[in-house]
Every structure is written in structure tokens, then in C-alpha cells.
Amino acid sequence: KIRQQYNREQDRTRELTRDKEELVVKVNEAALLRAYNVSASTLRFTGSGRERVTDKAKKVERVEVCFTLGENRLTEAGPKVIYIQIIRPDGVVVTQKVGEDYAFDTQTGKKQYTTKKEVDYQGKDTYTCLSWDKKTDTEAAMLGIYNIKVFYDGEEIGSSSFELK
């Protein structure tokens, strides 16, 4: 009789442990930040220094990526480092330099990033923009569709794309 009770209690403990692990996974998923309304603008500068939107590869001087970090009460308030990847049509991530200086950690290993920004997140919708300036004026950007990926804490939290002609 005691062995039966002991075995029942062991089964119950295993079941509770399994339930707890499932709940921890669900809470961690719910606490993830999400980036909404991700948009990218390609800009050129006029002679007077004003910015103008352009879709011409030879004229692009800056890419501005804007998005909203969604409200999430389960995510701890405070500074969050957001990484942006701008991926060329040939699949290469646009960076200032290749190497550890422009890399961040993910579950699948290190990834290159184009730009990053620390955002003061307070659990409410937070609108933010990041800019990346082209290194050289002598080379035109590549023609085609560019993909934008937004990362936080090693996870992709949003994406978008734009096309240069």
C-alpha cells in the first residue's frame, strides 16, 4: 500500500514538473517584445541638405528604419538594445565592417548587424527609428529587394522590405 502511494506521488510530481516547464515556456514566449509597423525609407540629400525619399539605387545615401515596439506588461521595463539587419538582394548583410564589432548573439550563433540602438522601453508602445548612412558616395547601391530584420535578445521581432530601382 505504501509503495502504491509512493508511486502515485512520484507520478504526480513528474506531472507537476512537466506542467511547470510548459508554463515557463508560455510565459517566456508571452514576454517577448514584438516590432510592429516596420517600415524603411531610402533617402537622398538635396544640395541644401534636406532629406528626400528616393527609390533610385544610385542616389540612396541613408536608410531609415522605423517601427513600434508593442506594449507588453510581462517584459521588464528599461533599456533594450535593438539590432537591425539590412540584407542586400544577394543575401549579404550590409555592415560598416565585417567582424566581431558588428555582430550579436542569437540562439543559432553570431549574426552581423547593420545598426543598433538602445531604446528606453517602459512596457508601453514605443515608436523608434534607426538610420544607416551609406559609407561611400562613389558606389551605387545594389538594385533589387532589400530585407529588413529587427532583433531583440537574439530573436527576430519584426521585418519589412524595400526595393531599389
PDB file of C-alpha atoms in Angstrom, residues 86-95 139-147 162 164:
ATOM      1  CA  ILE A  86      19.599  45.355 -43.818  1.00  0.00           C
ATOM      2  CA  ILE A  87      20.058  42.429 -46.181  1.00  0.00           C
ATOM      3  CA  ARG A  88      21.024  43.116 -49.811  1.00  0.00           C
ATOM      4  CA  PRO A  89      19.324  41.306 -52.719  1.00  0.00           C
ATOM      5  CA  ASP A  90      22.297  38.896 -52.863  1.00  0.00           C
ATOM      6  CA  GLY A  91      21.731  37.850 -49.212  1.00  0.00           C
ATOM      7  CA  VAL A  92      24.663  39.757 -47.675  1.00  0.00           C
ATOM      8  CA  VAL A  93      24.065  41.816 -44.521  1.00  0.00           C
ATOM      9  CA  VAL A  94      25.052  45.463 -45.011  1.00  0.00           C
ATOM     10  CA  THR A  95      27.587  46.446 -42.293  1.00  0.00           C
ATOM     11  CA  GLU A 139      29.391  53.235 -55.442  1.00  0.00           C
ATOM     12  CA  ALA A 140      25.684  52.870 -56.185  1.00  0.00           C
ATOM     13  CA  ALA A 141      23.585  50.575 -54.039  1.00  0.00           C
ATOM     14  CA  MET A 142      22.607  47.207 -55.490  1.00  0.00           C
ATOM     15  CA  LEU A 143      19.365  47.024 -57.491  1.00  0.00           C
ATOM     16  CA  GLY A 144      16.598  44.796 -56.131  1.00  0.00           C
ATOM     17  CA  ILE A 145      14.663  43.975 -52.990  1.00  0.00           C
ATOM     18  CA  TYR A 146      16.313  44.551 -49.611  1.00  0.00           C
ATOM     19  CA  ASN A 147      15.023  42.797 -46.492  1.00  0.00           C
ATOM     20  CA  PHE A 162      12.052  47.814 -49.754  1.00  0.00           C
ATOM     21  CA  LEU A 164      15.709  49.975 -55.152  1.00  0.00           C
TER      22      LEU A 164
END
